[in-house]
CSV table of C-alpha atoms (C1' of nucleotides) in Angstrom, one decimal:
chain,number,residue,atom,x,y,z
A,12,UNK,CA,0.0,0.0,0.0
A,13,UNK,CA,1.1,3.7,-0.2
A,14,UNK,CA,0.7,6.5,1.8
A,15,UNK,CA,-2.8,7.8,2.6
A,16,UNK,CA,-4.0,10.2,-0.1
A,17,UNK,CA,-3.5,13.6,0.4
A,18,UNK,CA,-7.1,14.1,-0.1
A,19,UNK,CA,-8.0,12.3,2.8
A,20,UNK,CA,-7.9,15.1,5.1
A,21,UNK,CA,-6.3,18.5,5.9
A,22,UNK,CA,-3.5,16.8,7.4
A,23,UNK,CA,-2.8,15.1,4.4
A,24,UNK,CA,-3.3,17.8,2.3
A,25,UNK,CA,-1.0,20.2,4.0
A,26,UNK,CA,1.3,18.0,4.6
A,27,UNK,CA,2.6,19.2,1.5
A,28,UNK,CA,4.5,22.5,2.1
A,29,UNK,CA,3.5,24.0,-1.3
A,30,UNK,CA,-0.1,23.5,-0.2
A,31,UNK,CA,1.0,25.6,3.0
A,32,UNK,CA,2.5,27.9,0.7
A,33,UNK,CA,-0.8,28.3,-1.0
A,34,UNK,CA,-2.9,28.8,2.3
A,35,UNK,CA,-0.4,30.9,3.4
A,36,UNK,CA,-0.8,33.4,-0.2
A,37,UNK,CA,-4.6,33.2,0.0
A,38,UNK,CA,-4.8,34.2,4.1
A,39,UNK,CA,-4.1,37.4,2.6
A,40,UNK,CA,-6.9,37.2,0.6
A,41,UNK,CA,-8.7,35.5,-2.2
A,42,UNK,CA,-6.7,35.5,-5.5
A,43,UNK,CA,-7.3,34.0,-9.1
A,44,UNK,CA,-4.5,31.4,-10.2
A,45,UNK,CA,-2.1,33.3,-11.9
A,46,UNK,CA,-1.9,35.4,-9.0
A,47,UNK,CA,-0.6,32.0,-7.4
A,48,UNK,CA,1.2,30.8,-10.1
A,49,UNK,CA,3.4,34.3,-10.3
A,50,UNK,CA,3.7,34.8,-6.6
A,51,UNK,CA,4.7,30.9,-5.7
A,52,UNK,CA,6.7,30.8,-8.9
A,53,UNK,CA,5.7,27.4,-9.6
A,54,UNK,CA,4.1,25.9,-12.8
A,55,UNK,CA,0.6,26.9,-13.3
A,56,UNK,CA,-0.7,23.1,-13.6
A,57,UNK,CA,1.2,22.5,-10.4
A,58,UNK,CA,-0.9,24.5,-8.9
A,59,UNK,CA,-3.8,24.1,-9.9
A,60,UNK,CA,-3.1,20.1,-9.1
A,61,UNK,CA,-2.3,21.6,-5.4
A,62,UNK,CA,-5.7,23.8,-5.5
A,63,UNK,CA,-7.2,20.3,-6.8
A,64,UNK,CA,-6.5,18.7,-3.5
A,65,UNK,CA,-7.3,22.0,-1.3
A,66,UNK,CA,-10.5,22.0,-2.5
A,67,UNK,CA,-11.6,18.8,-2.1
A,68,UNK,CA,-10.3,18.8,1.4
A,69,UNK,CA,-11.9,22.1,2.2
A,70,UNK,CA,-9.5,24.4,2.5
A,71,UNK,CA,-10.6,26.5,-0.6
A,72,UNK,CA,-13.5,27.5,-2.1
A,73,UNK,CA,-13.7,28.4,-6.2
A,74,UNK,CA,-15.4,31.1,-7.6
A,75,UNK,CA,-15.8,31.5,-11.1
A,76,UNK,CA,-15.6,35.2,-12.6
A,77,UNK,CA,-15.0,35.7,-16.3
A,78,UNK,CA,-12.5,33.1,-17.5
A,79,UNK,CA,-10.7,33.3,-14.1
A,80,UNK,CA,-11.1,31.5,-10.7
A,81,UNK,CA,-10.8,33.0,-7.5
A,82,UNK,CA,-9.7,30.9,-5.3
A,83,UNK,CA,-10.3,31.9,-1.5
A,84,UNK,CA,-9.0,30.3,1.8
A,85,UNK,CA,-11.5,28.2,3.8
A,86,UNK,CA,-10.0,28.1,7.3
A,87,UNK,CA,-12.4,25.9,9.0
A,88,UNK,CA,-11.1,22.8,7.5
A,89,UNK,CA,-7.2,23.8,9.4
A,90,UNK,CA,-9.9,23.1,12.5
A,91,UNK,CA,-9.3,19.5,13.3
A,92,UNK,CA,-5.6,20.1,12.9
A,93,UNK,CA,-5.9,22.7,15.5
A,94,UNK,CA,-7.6,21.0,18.1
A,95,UNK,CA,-5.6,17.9,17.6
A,96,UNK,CA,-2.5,19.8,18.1
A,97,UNK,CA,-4.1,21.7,20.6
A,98,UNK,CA,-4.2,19.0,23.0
A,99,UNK,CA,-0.1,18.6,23.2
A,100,UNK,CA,-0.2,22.5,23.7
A,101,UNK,CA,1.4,21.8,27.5
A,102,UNK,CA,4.1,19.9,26.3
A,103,UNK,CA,5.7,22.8,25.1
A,104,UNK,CA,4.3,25.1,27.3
A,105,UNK,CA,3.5,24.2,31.1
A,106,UNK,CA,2.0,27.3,31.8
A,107,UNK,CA,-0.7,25.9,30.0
A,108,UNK,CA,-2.7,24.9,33.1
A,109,UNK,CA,-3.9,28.7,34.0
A,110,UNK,CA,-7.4,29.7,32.7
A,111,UNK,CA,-6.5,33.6,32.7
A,112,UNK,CA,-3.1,32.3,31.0
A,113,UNK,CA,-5.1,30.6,28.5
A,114,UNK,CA,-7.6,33.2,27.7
A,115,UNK,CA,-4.3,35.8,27.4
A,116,UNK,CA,-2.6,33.9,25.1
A,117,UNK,CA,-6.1,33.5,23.1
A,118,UNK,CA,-6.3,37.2,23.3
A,119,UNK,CA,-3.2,37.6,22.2
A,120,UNK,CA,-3.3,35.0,19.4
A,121,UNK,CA,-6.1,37.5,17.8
A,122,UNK,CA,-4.6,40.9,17.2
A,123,UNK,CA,-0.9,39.5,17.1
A,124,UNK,CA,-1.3,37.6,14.2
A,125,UNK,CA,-1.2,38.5,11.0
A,126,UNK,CA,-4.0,39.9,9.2
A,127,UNK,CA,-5.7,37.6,7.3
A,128,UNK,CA,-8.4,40.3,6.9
A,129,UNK,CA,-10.1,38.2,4.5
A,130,UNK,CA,-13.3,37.4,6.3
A,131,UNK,CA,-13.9,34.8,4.6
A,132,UNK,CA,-15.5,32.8,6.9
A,133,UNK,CA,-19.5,32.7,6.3
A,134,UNK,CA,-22.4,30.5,6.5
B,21,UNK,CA,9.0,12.9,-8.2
B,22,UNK,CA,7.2,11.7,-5.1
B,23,UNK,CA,5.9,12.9,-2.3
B,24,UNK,CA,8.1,14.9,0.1
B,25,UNK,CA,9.7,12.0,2.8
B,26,UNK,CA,7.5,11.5,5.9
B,27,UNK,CA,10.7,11.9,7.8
B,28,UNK,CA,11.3,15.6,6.6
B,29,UNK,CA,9.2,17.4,9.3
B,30,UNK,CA,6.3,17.1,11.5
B,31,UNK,CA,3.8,18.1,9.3
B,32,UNK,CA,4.3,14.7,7.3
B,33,UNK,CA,4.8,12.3,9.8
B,34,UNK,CA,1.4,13.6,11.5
B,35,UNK,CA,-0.3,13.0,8.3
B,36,UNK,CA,-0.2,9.5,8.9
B,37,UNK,CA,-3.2,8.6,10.9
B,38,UNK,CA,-1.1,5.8,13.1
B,39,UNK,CA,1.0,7.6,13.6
B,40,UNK,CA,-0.6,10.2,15.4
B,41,UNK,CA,-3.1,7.3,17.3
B,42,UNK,CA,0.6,6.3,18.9
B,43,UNK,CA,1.3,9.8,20.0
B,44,UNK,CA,-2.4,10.1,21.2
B,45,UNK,CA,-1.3,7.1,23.4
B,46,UNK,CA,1.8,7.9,24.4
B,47,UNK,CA,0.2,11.6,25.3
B,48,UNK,CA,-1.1,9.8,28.7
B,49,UNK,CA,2.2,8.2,29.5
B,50,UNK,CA,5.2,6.6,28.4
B,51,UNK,CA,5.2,3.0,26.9
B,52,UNK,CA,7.3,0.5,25.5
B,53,UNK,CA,6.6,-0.8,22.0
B,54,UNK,CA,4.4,-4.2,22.9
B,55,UNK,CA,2.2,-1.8,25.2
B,56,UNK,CA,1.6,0.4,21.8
B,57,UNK,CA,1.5,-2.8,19.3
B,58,UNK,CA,-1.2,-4.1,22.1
B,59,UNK,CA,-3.1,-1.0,22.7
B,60,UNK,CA,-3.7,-0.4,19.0
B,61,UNK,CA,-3.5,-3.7,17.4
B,62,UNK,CA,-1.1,-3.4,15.0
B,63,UNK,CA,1.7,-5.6,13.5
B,64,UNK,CA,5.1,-4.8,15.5
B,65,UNK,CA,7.1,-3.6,12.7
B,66,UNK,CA,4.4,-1.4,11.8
B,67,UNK,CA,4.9,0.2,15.1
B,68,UNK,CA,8.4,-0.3,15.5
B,69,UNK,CA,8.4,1.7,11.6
B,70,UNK,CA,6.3,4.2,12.4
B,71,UNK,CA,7.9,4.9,15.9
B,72,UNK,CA,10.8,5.1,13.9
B,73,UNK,CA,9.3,8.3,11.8
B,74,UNK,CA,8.4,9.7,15.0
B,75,UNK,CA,11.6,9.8,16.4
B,76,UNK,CA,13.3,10.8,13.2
B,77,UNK,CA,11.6,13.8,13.3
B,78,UNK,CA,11.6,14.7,17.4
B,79,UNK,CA,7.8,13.5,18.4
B,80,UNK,CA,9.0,10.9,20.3
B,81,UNK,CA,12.2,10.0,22.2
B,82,UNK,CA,13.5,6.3,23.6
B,83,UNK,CA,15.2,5.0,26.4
B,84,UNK,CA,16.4,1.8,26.7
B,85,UNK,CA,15.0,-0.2,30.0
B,86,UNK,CA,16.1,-3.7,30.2
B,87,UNK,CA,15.4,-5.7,26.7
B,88,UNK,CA,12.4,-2.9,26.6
B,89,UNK,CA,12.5,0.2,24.5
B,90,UNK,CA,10.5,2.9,26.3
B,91,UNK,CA,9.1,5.2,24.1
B,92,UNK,CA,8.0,8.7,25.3
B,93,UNK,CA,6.1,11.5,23.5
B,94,UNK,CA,7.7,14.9,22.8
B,95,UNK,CA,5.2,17.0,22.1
B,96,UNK,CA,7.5,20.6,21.6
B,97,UNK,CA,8.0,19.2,18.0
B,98,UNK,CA,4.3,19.6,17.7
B,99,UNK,CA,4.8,23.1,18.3
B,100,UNK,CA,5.6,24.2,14.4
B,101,UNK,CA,2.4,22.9,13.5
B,102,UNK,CA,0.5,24.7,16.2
B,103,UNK,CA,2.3,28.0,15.1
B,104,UNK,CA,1.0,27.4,11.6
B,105,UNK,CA,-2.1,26.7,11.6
B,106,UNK,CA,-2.8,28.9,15.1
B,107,UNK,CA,-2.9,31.8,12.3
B,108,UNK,CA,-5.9,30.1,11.0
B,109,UNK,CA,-7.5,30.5,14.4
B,110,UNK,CA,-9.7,33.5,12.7
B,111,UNK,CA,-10.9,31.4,10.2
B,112,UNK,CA,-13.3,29.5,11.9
B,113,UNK,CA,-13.6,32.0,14.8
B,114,UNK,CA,-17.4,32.0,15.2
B,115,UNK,CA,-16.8,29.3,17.6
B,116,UNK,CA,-14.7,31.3,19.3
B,117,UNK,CA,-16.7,34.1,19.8
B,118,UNK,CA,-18.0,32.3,23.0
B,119,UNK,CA,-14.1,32.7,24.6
B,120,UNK,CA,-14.5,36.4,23.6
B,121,UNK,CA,-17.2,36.3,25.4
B,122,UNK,CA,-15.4,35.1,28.3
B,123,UNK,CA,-12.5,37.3,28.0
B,124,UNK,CA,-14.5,40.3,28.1
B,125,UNK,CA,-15.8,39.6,31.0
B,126,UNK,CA,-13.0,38.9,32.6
B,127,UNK,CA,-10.8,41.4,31.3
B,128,UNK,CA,-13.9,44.6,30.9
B,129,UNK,CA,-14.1,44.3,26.8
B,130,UNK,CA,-10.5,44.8,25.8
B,131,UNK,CA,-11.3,42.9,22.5
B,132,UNK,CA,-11.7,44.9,19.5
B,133,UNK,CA,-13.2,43.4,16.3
B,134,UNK,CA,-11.0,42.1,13.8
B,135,UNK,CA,-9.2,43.9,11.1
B,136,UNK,CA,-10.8,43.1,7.7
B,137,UNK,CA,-11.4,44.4,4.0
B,138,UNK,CA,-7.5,43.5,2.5
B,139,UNK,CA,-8.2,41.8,-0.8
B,140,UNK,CA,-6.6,44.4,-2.1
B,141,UNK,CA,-4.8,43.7,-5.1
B,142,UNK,CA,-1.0,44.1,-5.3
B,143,UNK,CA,2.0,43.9,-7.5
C,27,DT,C1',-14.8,32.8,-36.5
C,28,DT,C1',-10.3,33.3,-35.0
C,29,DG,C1',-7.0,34.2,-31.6
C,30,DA,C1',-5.3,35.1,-27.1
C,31,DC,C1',-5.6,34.3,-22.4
C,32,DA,C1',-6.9,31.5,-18.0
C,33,DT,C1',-7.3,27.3,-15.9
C,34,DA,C1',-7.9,22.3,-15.7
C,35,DT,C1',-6.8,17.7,-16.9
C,36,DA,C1',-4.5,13.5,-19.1
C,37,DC,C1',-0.5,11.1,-19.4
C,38,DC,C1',4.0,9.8,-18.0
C,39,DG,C1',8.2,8.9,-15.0
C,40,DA,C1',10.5,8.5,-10.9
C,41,DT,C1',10.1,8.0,-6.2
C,42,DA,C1',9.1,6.3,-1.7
C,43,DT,C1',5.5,5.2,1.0
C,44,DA,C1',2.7,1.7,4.1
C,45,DG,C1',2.3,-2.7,5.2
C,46,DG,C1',3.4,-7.8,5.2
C,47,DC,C1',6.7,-11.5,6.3
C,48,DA,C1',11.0,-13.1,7.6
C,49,DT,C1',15.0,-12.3,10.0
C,50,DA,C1',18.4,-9.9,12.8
C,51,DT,C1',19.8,-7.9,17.1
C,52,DA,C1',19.8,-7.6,21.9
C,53,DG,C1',18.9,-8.4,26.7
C,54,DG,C1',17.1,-11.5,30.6
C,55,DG,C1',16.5,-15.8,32.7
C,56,DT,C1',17.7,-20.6,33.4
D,16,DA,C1',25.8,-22.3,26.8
D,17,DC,C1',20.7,-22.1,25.7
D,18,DC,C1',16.1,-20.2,25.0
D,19,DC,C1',12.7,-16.8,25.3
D,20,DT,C1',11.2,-12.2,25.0
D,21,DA,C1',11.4,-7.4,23.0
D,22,DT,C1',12.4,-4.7,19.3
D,23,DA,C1',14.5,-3.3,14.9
D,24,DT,C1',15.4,-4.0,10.2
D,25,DG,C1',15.6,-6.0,5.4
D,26,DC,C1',13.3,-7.3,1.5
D,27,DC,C1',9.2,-7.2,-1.2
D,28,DT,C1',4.7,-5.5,-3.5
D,29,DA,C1',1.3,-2.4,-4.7
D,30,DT,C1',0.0,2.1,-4.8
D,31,DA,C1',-0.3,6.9,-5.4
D,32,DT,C1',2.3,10.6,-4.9
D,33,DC,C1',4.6,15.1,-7.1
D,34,DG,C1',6.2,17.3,-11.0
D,35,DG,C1',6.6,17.9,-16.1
D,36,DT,C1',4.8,18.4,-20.8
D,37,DA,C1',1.2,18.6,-23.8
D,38,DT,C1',-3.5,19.3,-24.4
D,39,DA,C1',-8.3,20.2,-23.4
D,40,DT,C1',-11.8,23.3,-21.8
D,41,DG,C1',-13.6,27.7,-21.3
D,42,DT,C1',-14.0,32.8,-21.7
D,43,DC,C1',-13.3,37.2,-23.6
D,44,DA,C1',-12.1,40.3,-27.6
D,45,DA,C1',-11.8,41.8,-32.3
DNA sequence: TTGACATATACCGATATAGGCATATAGGGT
DNA sequence: ACCCTATATGCCTATATCGGTATATGTCAA
């Protein structure tokens, strides 16, 4: 047998650090594929083979205008990832066990990072 | 070309669902291999394989007790992964809106709403 | 229609993966 | 010494990956 298929899941699919790459473009906000293509500097089917496997996990939505497609970042799929890593949080970080620590570092999480002004979440 | 090794980085030896069922196990305590082969049914080598992975790439380390190996999760390799996809947090945030809740109250509404409107185009 | 552009897909090659089975290595007990 | 247990590794197969090149599909413009 071979490995799982990268369109199993998100962990699959971003296991691939072009895919990241990708996310990591479109958390700045939604963009048609050349956009991708120029900016990653990879070949264009590449990545439309990569934003093949995004979608079908999730992690981007399509939108068809004219004869491009804007593709768009859909976050909420990253959420199983997230809470499955969350739960090793304290084994790199003891101070984990404090609710008010917990709720800083939350806070802090939100207008620390990097826009991803997007708002593409929905529904 | 094939896919980037599972032994490069975290990313890709959590893709593999076994392999993060071991660290899930080994998150409560540390075990030597028969315990894991037991505990999740699989064939030894399997494990012994995929516990090999895991240590390759810093999620787990061994100590040797008696004829035993004893393998013990290290979870700070983990900690790339949180980073990563921690700046997703926003993405699927409604959920989250509850812990702002939370925060506000303890901390008197020092949350502000989140940046958006970037889709600005560039370049 | 023709042509140019934007994107997706088909096909191919090379790789290395997961898993199975058999065996090697190593330590403990007798 | 021997045997038994515990674990690691080697060899093998089937599979499906990633990347490349060529082509198909689709859309706009003249």
């Amino acid at each position: 047998m071979a490995r799982v298929a990268t369109t199993t899941d998100a962990f699959n699919a971003v296991a691939e650090p072009r895919r990241r790459q990708i996310l990591d473009v479109l958390a700045a906000g939604e963009r048609p594929v050349n956009d991708l293509v120029r900016r990653l500097g990879l070949a264009q089917p590449l990545v439309s083979k990569h934003l093949r496997v995004l979608r079908e996990v999730g992690l981007v939505d399509v939108r068809d205008e004219g004869r491009q497609r804007i593709y768009r970042l859909n976050g909420r799929s990253l959420k199983p990832i997230h809470d499955w890593v969350k739960n090793y949080e304290q084994a790199w970080a003891e101070r984990f066990d404090r609710l008010d620590v917990v709720l800083e570092e939350l806070k802090g999480a939100e207008h620390t990072g990097k826009e991803q002004g997007d708002g593409s979440d929905d529904e």
